[in-house]
PDB file of C-alpha atoms in Angstrom:
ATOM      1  CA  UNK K1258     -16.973  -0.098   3.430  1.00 42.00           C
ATOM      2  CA  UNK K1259     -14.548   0.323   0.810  1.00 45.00           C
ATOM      3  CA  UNK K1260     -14.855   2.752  -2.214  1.00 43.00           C
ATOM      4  CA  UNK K1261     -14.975   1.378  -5.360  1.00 43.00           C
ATOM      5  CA  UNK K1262     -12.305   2.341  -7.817  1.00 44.00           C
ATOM      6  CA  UNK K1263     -14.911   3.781 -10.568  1.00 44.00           C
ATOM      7  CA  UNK K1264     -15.326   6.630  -8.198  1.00 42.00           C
ATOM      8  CA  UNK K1265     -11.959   7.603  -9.316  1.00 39.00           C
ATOM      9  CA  UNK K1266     -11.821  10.968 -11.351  1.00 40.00           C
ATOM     10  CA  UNK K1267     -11.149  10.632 -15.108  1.00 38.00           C
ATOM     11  CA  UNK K1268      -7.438  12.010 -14.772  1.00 39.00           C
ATOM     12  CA  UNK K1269      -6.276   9.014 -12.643  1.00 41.00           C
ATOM     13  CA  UNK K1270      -8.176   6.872 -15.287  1.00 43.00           C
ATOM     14  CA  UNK K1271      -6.756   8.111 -18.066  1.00 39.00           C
ATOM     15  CA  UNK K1272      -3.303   8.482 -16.293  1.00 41.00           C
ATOM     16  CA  UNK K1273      -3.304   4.654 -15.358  1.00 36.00           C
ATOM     17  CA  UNK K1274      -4.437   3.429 -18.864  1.00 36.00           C
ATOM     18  CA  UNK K1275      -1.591   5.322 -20.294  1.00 35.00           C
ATOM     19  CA  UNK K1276       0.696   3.662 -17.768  1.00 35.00           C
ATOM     20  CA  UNK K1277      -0.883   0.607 -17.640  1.00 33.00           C
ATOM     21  CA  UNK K1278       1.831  -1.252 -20.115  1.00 29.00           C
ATOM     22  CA  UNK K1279       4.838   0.178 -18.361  1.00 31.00           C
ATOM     23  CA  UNK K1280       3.415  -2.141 -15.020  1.00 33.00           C
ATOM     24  CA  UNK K1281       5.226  -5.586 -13.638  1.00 32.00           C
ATOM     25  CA  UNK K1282       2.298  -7.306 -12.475  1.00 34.00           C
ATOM     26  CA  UNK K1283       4.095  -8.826  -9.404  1.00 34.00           C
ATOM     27  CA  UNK K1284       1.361 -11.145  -8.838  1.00 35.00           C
ATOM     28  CA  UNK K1285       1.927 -12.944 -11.657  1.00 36.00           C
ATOM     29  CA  UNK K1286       6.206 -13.157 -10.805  1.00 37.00           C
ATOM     30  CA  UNK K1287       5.160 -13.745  -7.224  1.00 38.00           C
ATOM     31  CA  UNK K1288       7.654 -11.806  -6.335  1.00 38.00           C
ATOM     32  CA  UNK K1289       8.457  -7.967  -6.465  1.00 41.00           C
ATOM     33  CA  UNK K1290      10.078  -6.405  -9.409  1.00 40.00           C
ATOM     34  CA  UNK K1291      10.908  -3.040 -10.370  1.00 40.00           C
ATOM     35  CA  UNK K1292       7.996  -1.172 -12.410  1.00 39.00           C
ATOM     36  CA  UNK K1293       9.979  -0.162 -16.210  1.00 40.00           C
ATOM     37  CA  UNK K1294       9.804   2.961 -17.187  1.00 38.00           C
ATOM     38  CA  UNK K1295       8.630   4.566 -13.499  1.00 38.00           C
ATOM     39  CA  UNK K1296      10.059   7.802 -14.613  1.00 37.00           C
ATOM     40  CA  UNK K1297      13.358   9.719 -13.437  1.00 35.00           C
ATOM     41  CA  UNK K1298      14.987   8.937 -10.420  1.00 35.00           C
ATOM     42  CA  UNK K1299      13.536  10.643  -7.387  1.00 33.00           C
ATOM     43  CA  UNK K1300      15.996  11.892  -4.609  1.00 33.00           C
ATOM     44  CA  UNK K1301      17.069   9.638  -2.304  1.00 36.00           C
ATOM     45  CA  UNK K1302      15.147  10.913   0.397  1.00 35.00           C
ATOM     46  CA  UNK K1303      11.890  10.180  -1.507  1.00 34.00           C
ATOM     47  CA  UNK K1304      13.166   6.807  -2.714  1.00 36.00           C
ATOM     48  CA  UNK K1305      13.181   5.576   0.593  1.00 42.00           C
ATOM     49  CA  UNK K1306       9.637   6.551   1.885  1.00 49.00           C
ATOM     50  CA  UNK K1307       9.034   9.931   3.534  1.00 50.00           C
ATOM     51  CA  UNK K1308       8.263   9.123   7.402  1.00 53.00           C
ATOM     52  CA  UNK K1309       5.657  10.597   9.450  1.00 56.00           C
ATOM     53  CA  UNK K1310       4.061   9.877  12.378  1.00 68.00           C
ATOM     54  CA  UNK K1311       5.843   6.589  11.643  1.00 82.00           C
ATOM     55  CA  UNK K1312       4.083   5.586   8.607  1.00 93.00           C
ATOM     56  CA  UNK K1313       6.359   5.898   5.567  1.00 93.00           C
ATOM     57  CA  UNK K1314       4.869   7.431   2.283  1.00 94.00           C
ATOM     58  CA  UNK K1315       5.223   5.543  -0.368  1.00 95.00           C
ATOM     59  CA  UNK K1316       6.053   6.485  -4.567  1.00 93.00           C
ATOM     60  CA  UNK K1317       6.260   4.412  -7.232  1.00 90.00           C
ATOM     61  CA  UNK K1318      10.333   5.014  -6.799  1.00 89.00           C
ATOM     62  CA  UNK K1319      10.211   3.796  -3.653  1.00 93.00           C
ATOM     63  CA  UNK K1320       7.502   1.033  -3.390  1.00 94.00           C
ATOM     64  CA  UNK K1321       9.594  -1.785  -4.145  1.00 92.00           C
ATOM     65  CA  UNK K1322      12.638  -0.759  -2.352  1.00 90.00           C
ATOM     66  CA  UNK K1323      10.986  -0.319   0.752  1.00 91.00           C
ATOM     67  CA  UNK K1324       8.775  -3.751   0.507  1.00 92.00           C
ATOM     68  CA  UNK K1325      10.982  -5.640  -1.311  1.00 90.00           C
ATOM     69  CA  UNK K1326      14.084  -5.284   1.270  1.00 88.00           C
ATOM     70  CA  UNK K1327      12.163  -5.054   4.583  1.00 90.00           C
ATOM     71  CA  UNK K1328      13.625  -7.157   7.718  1.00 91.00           C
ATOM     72  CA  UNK K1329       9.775  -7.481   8.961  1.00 94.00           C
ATOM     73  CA  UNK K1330       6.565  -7.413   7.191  1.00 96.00           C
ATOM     74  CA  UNK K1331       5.192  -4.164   5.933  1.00 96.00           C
ATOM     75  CA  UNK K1332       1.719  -3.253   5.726  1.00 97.00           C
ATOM     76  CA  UNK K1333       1.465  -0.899   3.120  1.00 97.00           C
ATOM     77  CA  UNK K1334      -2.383   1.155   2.943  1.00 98.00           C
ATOM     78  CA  UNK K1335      -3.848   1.807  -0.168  1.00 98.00           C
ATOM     79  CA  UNK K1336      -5.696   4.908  -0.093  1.00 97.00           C
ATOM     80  CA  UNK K1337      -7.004   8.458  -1.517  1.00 96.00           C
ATOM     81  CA  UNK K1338      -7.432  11.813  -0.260  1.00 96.00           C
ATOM     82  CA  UNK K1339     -11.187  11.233  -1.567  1.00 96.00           C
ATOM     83  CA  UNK K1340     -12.046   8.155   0.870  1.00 96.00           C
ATOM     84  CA  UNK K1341     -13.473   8.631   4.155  1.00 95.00           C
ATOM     85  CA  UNK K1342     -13.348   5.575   5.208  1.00 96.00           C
ATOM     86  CA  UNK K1343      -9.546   5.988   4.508  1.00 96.00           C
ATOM     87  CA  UNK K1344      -9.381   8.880   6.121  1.00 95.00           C
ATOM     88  CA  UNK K1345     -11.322   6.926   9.221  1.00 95.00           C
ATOM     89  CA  UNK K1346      -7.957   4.088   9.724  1.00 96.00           C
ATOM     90  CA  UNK K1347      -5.589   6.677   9.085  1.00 95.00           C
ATOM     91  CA  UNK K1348      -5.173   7.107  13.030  1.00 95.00           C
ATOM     92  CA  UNK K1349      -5.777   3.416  13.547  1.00 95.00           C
ATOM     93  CA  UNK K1350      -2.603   2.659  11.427  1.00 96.00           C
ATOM     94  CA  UNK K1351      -1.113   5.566  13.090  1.00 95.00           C
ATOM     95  CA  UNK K1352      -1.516   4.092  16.523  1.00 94.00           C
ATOM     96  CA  UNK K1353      -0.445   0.494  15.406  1.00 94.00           C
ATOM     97  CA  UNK K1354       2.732   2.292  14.132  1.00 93.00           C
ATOM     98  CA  UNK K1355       3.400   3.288  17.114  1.00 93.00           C
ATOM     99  CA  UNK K1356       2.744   0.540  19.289  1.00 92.00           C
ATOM    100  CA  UNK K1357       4.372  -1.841  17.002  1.00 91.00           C
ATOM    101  CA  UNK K1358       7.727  -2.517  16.102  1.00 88.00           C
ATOM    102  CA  UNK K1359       7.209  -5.648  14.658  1.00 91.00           C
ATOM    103  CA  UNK K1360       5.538  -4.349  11.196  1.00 94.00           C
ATOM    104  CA  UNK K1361       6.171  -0.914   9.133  1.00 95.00           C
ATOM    105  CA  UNK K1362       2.946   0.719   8.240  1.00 96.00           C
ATOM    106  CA  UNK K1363       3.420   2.095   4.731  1.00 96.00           C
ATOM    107  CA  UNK K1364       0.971   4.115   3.070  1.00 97.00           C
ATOM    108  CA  UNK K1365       0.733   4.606  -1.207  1.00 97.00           C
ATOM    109  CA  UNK K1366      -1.746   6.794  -2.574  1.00 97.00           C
ATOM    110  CA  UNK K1367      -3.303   5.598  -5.316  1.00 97.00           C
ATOM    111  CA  UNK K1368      -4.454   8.691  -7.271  1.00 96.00           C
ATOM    112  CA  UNK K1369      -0.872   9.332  -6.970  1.00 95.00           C
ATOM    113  CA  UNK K1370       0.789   5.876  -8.382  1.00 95.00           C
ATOM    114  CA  UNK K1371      -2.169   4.107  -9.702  1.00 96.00           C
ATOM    115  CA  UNK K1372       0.712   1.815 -11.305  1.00 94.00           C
ATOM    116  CA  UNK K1373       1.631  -0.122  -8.414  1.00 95.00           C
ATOM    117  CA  UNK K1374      -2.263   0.097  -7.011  1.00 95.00           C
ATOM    118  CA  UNK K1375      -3.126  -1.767 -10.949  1.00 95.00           C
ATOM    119  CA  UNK K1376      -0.396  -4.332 -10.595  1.00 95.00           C
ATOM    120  CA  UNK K1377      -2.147  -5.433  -6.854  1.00 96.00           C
ATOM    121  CA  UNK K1378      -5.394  -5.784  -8.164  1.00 95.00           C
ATOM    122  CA  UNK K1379      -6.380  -3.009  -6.044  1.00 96.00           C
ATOM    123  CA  UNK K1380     -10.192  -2.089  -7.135  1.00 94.00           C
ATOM    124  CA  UNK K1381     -11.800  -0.130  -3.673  1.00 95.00           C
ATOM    125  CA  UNK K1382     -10.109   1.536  -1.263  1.00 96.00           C
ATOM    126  CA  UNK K1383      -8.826   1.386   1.593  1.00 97.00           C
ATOM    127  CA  UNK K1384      -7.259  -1.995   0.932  1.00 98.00           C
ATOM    128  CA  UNK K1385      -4.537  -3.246   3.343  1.00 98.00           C
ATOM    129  CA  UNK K1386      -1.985  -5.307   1.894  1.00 98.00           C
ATOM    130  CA  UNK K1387       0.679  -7.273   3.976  1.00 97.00           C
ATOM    131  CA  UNK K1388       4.173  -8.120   2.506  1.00 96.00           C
ATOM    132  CA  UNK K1389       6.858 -10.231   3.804  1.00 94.00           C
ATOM    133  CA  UNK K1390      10.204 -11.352   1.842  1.00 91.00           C
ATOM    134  CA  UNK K1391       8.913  -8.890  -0.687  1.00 90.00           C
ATOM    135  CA  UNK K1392       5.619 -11.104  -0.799  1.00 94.00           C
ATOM    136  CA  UNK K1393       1.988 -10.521  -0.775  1.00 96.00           C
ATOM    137  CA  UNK K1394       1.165 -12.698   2.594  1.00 96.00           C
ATOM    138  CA  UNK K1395      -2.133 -10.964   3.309  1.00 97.00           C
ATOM    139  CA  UNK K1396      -5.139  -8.605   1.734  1.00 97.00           C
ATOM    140  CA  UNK K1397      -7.753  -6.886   3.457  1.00 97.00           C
ATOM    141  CA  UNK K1398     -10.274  -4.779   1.849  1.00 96.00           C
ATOM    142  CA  UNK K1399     -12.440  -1.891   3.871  1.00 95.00           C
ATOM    143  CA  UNK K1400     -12.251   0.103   6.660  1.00 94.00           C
ATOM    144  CA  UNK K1401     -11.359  -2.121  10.289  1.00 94.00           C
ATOM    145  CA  UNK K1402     -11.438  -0.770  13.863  1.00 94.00           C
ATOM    146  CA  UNK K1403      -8.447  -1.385  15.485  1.00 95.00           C
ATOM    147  CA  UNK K1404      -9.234  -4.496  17.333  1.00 95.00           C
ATOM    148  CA  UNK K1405     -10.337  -6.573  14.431  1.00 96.00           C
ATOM    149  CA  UNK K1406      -6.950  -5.203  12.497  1.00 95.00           C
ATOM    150  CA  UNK K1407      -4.761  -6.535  15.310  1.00 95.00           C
ATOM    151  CA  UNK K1408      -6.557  -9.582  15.554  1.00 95.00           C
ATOM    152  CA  UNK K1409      -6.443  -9.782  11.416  1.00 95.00           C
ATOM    153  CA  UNK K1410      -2.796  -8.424  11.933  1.00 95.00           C
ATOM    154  CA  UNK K1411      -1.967 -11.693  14.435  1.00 94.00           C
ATOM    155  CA  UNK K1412       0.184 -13.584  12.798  1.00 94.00           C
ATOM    156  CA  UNK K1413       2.541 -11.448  11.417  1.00 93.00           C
ATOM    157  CA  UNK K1414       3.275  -9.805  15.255  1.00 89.00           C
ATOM    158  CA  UNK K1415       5.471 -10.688  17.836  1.00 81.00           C
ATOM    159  CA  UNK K1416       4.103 -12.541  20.471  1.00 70.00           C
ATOM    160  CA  UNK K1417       3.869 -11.554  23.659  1.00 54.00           C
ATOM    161  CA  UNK K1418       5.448 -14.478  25.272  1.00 41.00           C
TER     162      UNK K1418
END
């Protein structure tokens, strides 16, 4: 149930081709670098991810400090103020970050840094992507209940046992 990217207002279009040369693709490095040219330094509480409701907000300052250093995997949600079905897994990822110590839920909107969303390969929204050691280990396009996301979530939580 994803929405596809065209659905995008012009701005963010024209806004992403413009920044569209400054982007590392990190896909092609296989690992995470920093994106050149991101723009001034943002203060440090922004750098390292707003938190609330134990989801951190991501920027384009602080994507690949928080991803690229993480202890445990981070599931970071690419989404827009535009997508219902976004809007639909917000609570979902809300409750996993709750219940779950084992993974940080990170959210980036991609209106907002359509940089890092172009260097993923990120083309409908919501897309769920899981990092670990600063690597992509897992994608998931479109909207999930929250059984099937655990269960698609497994193997990067801690057992039970």
């Amino acid at each position: 149930l994803g929405i596809d990217r065209h659905d995008a207002d012009h701005r963010a279009e024209a806004f992403l081709a413009h920044q569209l040369h400054r982007v590392v693709d990190a896909g092609q490095h296989g690992r995470l670098e920093p994106v050149p040219g991101a723009g001034p330094a943002a203060p440090a509480a922004v750098q390292r991810g707003a938190l609330a409701d134990g989801i951190v907000h991501l920027s384009t300052a602080s994507f690949v400090e928080t991803v690229g250093s993480a202890d445990k995997p981070v599931l970071v949600d690419f989404w827009a103020e535009w997508c219902g079905p976004c809007k639909l897994i917000a609570p979902i990822l809300a409750e996993i970050a709750a219940e779950q110590q084992g993974i940080t839920i990170a959210k980036l909107n991609v209106d907002d840094h359509p940089d890092i969303a172009m260097s993923y390969n990120v083309m409908s929204i919501p897309t769920l992507i899981v990092f670990a050691d600063g690597e992509v280990r897992k994608k998931l396009v479109g909207a999930k209940g929250k059984g099937q996301l655990l269960q698609e979530l497994s193997e990067f939580l801690p057992t039970s046992h």
